[in-house]
Amino acid sequence: MEIIETIGVLKKEISKFREQDLKVGFVPTMGALHDGHISLIEKARQDCDVVVVSIFVNPAQFGPEEDLLQYPRDLGRDSKFCEEKNVDILFVPSGYEIYPTNDDALHISFPKYTTRLCGKFRPGHFDGVLLVMTKLLNIVEPDSCFMGKKDGQQLIIVDKLIKELNLEIELVGCPTLREATGLAMSSRNVYLNEEEYGKAQLINQTLERISTQQLNDIETAIAKEISKLQDVGLIVQYLELVDRENLDSVSKIETGKYMLCIAALCGSTRLIDNYFIDIDEQGEVKIDRGLRIDSLK
Ligand code: AMP
């Protein structure tokens, strides 16, 4: 595995693969890799000839009060994981490499999608994601890009970005990896103390209960579930059923592709989770809840 820090060297290496007509898969991350990230790398390894992973903690997607400085970083451990998973190139650019003029004048915005849900509570977050993804996709020029359904809104927005920029890149949405308790894996789970960790399980249990028992009266269910979570001290920022096409809130289900999604503060840690729910013309409900790590062993 090659560890590359500069765009020039990266492009040169990738062009060698391209000359051989090899399919390039790309997995963008912010590091602190866990099994969720690894599952994206494994999927890229299966589907592509060459796997490029990037680790870049993108300052543009953190708000001024957010955890940019504390965000967990461990390049030694991450590069060992990547090596074990046969990654070909690990791209670890500096801030200067990605933002050469250190000028915040360039903005890419998609307000209809970026100001909803997480965007409402993290103003500017998705603009930062759009900016860095535009840059990374332009630098790597992959055939396929692998991202997690765990960050459902991000996946939907990047899908819109790729289409609107007319990029010929296949975006592959990969299942959410969960701990045996159902908690969605996240680099931020390390912030949770024991008591918070216990409460964090309730987030997934809420999605499970609503999606399996309460879809027919979604408004009542959401109000009831928010109040249950608030009672144990979780601060729910949103719990919504939305249409995956436009992120509009849905109060009555019919045939369609939905996302039941939640963001809650557990102590000072912000956790998100979602289920993708499809309802076909026969009314059959298909729930994509991701994969629990214990079911894979
Ligand atoms: P991050 O390092 O948090 O920016 O995440 C990098 C990529 O990993 C994103 O596409 C995330 O959606 C994905 N990811 C993070 N956590 C998980 C998870 N538990 N399961 C699947 N993918 C994940």
XYZ file of C-alpha atoms and ligand atoms in Angstrom:
320
model
C 0.000 0.000 0.000
C 1.232 3.439 -0.869
C 0.605 6.334 1.504
C 0.361 9.527 -0.553
C 0.129 13.070 0.767
C 0.013 15.174 -2.376
C -2.473 15.524 -5.213
C 0.299 15.517 -7.839
C 1.684 12.123 -6.783
C -1.810 10.684 -6.324
C -2.919 11.696 -9.816
C 0.246 10.249 -11.338
C -0.290 6.908 -9.577
C -3.975 6.737 -10.492
C -3.259 7.564 -14.127
C -0.988 4.480 -14.254
C -3.943 2.318 -13.176
C -6.192 4.037 -15.691
C -3.776 3.323 -18.543
C -4.242 -0.345 -17.688
C -8.035 0.099 -17.836
C -8.415 -0.806 -14.178
C -11.574 0.127 -12.259
C -10.844 2.581 -9.462
C -12.938 2.520 -6.265
C -12.794 5.353 -3.762
C -13.702 5.393 -0.050
C -13.587 8.907 1.463
C -13.283 8.975 5.280
C -12.221 11.165 8.172
C -10.210 8.324 9.719
C -10.582 6.781 13.199
C -11.575 3.762 11.156
C -14.001 1.204 12.565
C -15.777 -1.834 11.130
C -18.288 0.432 9.370
C -15.500 2.039 7.335
C -13.867 -1.359 6.813
C -17.101 -2.715 5.312
C -16.985 0.065 2.684
C -13.371 -0.821 1.900
C -14.286 -4.511 1.570
C -17.143 -3.661 -0.804
C -14.800 -1.472 -2.878
C -12.251 -4.305 -2.909
C -14.930 -6.704 -4.201
C -16.208 -4.385 -6.927
C -13.028 -2.662 -8.142
C -9.466 -3.443 -9.263
C -7.901 -0.570 -7.352
C -8.987 0.804 -3.970
C -8.164 4.345 -2.887
C -9.051 5.401 0.680
C -8.739 8.999 1.809
C -8.400 10.233 5.373
C -9.049 13.925 5.746
C -10.686 15.560 8.746
C -12.384 18.293 6.772
C -12.446 21.578 8.734
C -15.096 23.042 6.402
C -17.757 20.636 7.640
C -17.287 21.404 11.347
C -19.086 24.313 12.985
C -17.167 26.716 15.251
C -18.544 25.005 18.378
C -17.978 21.474 17.086
C -15.363 18.800 17.787
C -12.794 19.481 15.008
C -9.877 19.608 17.439
C -10.913 16.615 19.569
C -11.972 14.511 16.564
C -10.171 11.146 17.043
C -7.052 10.769 14.882
C -4.739 7.748 14.686
C -3.036 7.424 11.339
C -0.790 4.533 12.474
C -3.765 2.369 13.425
C -5.805 3.426 10.374
C -3.022 2.674 7.929
C -2.544 -0.776 9.480
C -6.259 -1.520 8.924
C -6.039 -0.312 5.331
C -2.941 -2.388 4.671
C -4.662 -5.489 6.081
C -7.626 -4.870 3.776
C -5.369 -4.617 0.704
C -6.014 -0.972 0.032
C -3.786 0.171 -2.848
C -3.504 3.855 -1.994
C -4.118 5.688 1.262
C -4.455 9.391 0.499
C -3.767 11.617 3.517
C -3.656 15.200 2.278
C -2.868 18.176 4.488
C -5.337 21.035 4.907
C -3.154 23.129 2.607
C -3.305 20.484 -0.128
C -7.112 20.502 -0.157
C -7.594 24.219 0.536
C -4.544 25.757 -1.209
C -5.647 29.368 -0.959
C -7.158 28.934 2.515
C -9.921 31.151 1.241
C -13.480 30.497 2.257
C -14.914 32.366 -0.715
C -15.912 29.214 -2.603
C -19.244 27.784 -1.543
C -21.199 24.947 -2.971
C -24.687 24.899 -1.657
C -27.832 22.940 -2.238
C -30.173 24.601 0.273
C -33.226 22.458 -0.390
C -31.328 19.441 0.914
C -28.567 20.912 3.062
C -30.665 22.962 5.467
C -33.005 20.123 6.482
C -32.546 17.494 9.230
C -28.859 17.530 10.296
C -28.328 20.706 8.255
C -30.750 22.583 10.481
C -28.714 21.763 13.580
C -25.288 21.953 11.910
C -25.491 25.092 9.743
C -22.935 24.982 6.934
C -22.049 21.326 7.600
C -23.295 19.972 4.295
C -21.835 22.913 2.361
C -18.488 21.753 3.756
C -19.255 18.166 2.758
C -20.260 19.250 -0.757
C -17.072 21.285 -1.122
C -14.708 18.554 0.016
C -16.523 15.857 -1.963
C -16.381 17.990 -5.121
C -12.647 18.383 -4.584
C -11.968 14.735 -3.702
C -14.046 13.360 -6.584
C -12.294 15.762 -8.940
C -8.869 14.733 -7.619
C -9.378 10.946 -7.532
C -11.789 10.669 -10.495
C -12.964 7.255 -9.358
C -15.247 4.930 -11.296
C -17.144 4.190 -8.093
C -17.400 5.935 -4.753
C -18.450 3.976 -1.656
C -20.308 5.729 1.141
C -22.365 4.608 4.106
C -26.136 4.694 4.485
C -25.362 5.475 8.148
C -25.039 9.095 6.996
C -28.212 8.885 4.949
C -28.685 12.589 4.283
C -25.039 12.904 3.236
C -25.439 9.975 0.828
C -28.546 11.530 -0.727
C -26.864 14.935 -1.074
C -23.689 13.488 -2.625
C -25.880 11.535 -5.039
C -27.542 14.829 -6.089
C -24.084 16.471 -6.365
C -22.737 13.750 -8.655
C -25.811 13.984 -10.873
C -25.857 17.805 -10.965
C -22.125 17.994 -11.787
C -22.677 15.429 -14.557
C -19.949 13.242 -13.128
C -19.690 9.720 -14.435
C -19.214 8.183 -11.032
C -21.239 5.341 -9.589
C -22.198 6.085 -5.983
C -22.567 2.895 -3.959
C -24.558 3.225 -0.713
C -23.370 0.582 1.751
C -25.326 -0.844 4.721
C -24.952 0.626 8.199
C -22.735 -1.536 10.395
C -24.017 -1.875 13.956
C -22.623 -3.121 17.191
C -24.261 -6.223 18.711
C -26.478 -3.871 20.748
C -27.809 -2.262 17.559
C -25.921 0.992 18.087
C -24.693 2.307 14.717
C -20.899 2.348 14.627
C -19.428 5.820 14.592
C -16.041 7.375 15.234
C -17.834 9.556 17.801
C -18.994 6.578 19.924
C -15.640 6.774 21.756
C -16.874 9.985 23.391
C -19.672 8.108 25.242
C -19.209 7.182 28.898
C -20.726 3.958 30.215
C -24.073 5.467 31.179
C -24.392 7.346 27.896
C -23.431 4.228 25.972
C -26.361 2.426 27.611
C -28.782 5.203 26.654
C -27.430 5.387 23.109
C -28.890 1.911 22.393
C -32.385 3.399 22.720
C -31.890 5.319 19.489
C -31.788 2.185 17.372
C -34.567 0.569 19.419
C -36.761 3.575 18.605
C -36.224 3.151 14.854
C -36.904 -0.556 15.182
C -40.159 -0.025 17.062
C -41.519 2.644 14.750
C -40.590 0.831 11.543
C -42.026 -2.522 12.598
C -45.089 -1.493 14.605
C -46.057 2.113 14.112
C -45.673 3.145 10.475
C -49.431 3.458 10.014
C -49.748 6.323 12.452
C -46.385 7.939 12.059
C -47.163 11.333 13.601
C -48.469 9.864 16.873
C -45.608 7.363 16.966
C -42.956 10.048 16.527
C -44.419 12.288 19.238
C -44.633 9.333 21.646
C -41.111 8.106 20.919
C -39.556 11.568 21.226
C -41.120 11.985 24.629
C -39.811 8.548 25.764
C -36.280 9.475 24.716
C -36.478 12.905 26.339
C -37.651 11.223 29.574
C -34.323 9.374 29.882
C -32.337 12.518 29.122
C -31.621 12.204 25.410
C -32.168 15.458 23.552
C -33.859 14.648 20.268
C -32.999 17.135 17.522
C -35.238 15.437 15.009
C -37.066 12.171 14.466
C -38.702 12.150 11.055
C -39.892 9.969 8.248
C -38.757 11.608 4.997
C -39.014 10.884 1.306
C -35.516 9.876 0.084
C -36.095 11.642 -3.231
C -36.542 15.161 -1.813
C -36.088 14.842 1.982
C -39.634 16.148 2.498
C -41.256 15.098 5.749
C -43.917 12.419 5.319
C -46.894 12.004 7.621
C -48.754 9.292 5.740
C -47.059 6.395 4.022
C -47.920 5.064 0.611
C -45.799 3.499 -2.119
C -42.363 5.102 -1.974
C -38.778 5.190 -0.745
C -38.419 6.626 2.724
C -35.837 7.241 5.409
C -36.778 7.098 9.073
C -34.070 9.188 10.659
C -33.044 10.530 14.019
C -30.416 12.782 15.577
C -30.066 13.017 19.340
C -27.627 14.350 21.850
C -26.499 11.739 24.323
C -24.625 13.799 26.894
C -22.631 16.098 24.643
C -22.258 13.507 21.878
C -24.435 13.916 18.834
C -25.585 10.587 17.405
C -27.477 9.917 14.183
C -29.151 6.829 12.828
C -31.652 5.852 10.162
C -33.493 3.019 8.460
C -34.174 3.035 4.726
C -37.773 1.875 4.230
C -39.254 0.978 0.846
C -42.939 0.348 0.295
C -43.892 -1.295 -2.969
C -47.162 -1.109 -4.902
C -48.541 -4.153 -3.084
C -47.940 -2.354 0.208
C -45.072 -4.659 1.119
C -42.613 -2.973 3.477
C -38.870 -3.582 3.071
C -36.675 -2.267 5.870
C -32.927 -1.791 5.398
C -31.654 -1.576 8.971
C -28.049 -2.423 8.083
C -26.019 -5.256 9.579
C -25.197 -6.146 13.138
C -21.592 -7.129 13.604
C -22.534 -10.271 15.580
C -24.592 -11.501 12.620
C -21.480 -11.395 10.423
C -19.310 -13.623 12.612
P -16.623 9.450 8.301
O -15.225 8.986 8.568
O -17.469 9.519 9.525
O -16.676 10.679 7.443
O -17.283 8.304 7.440
C -16.718 7.900 6.223
C -17.674 6.990 5.510
O -17.954 5.854 6.326
C -19.024 7.669 5.230
O -19.452 7.290 3.928
C -19.916 7.098 6.291
O -21.282 7.052 5.926
C -19.357 5.688 6.419
N -19.708 5.116 7.718
C -19.522 5.665 8.941
N -20.047 4.870 9.893
C -20.579 3.796 9.259
C -21.276 2.621 9.677
N -21.532 2.381 10.951
N -21.664 1.734 8.737
C -21.416 1.963 7.418
N -20.766 3.051 6.955
C -20.360 3.942 7.854
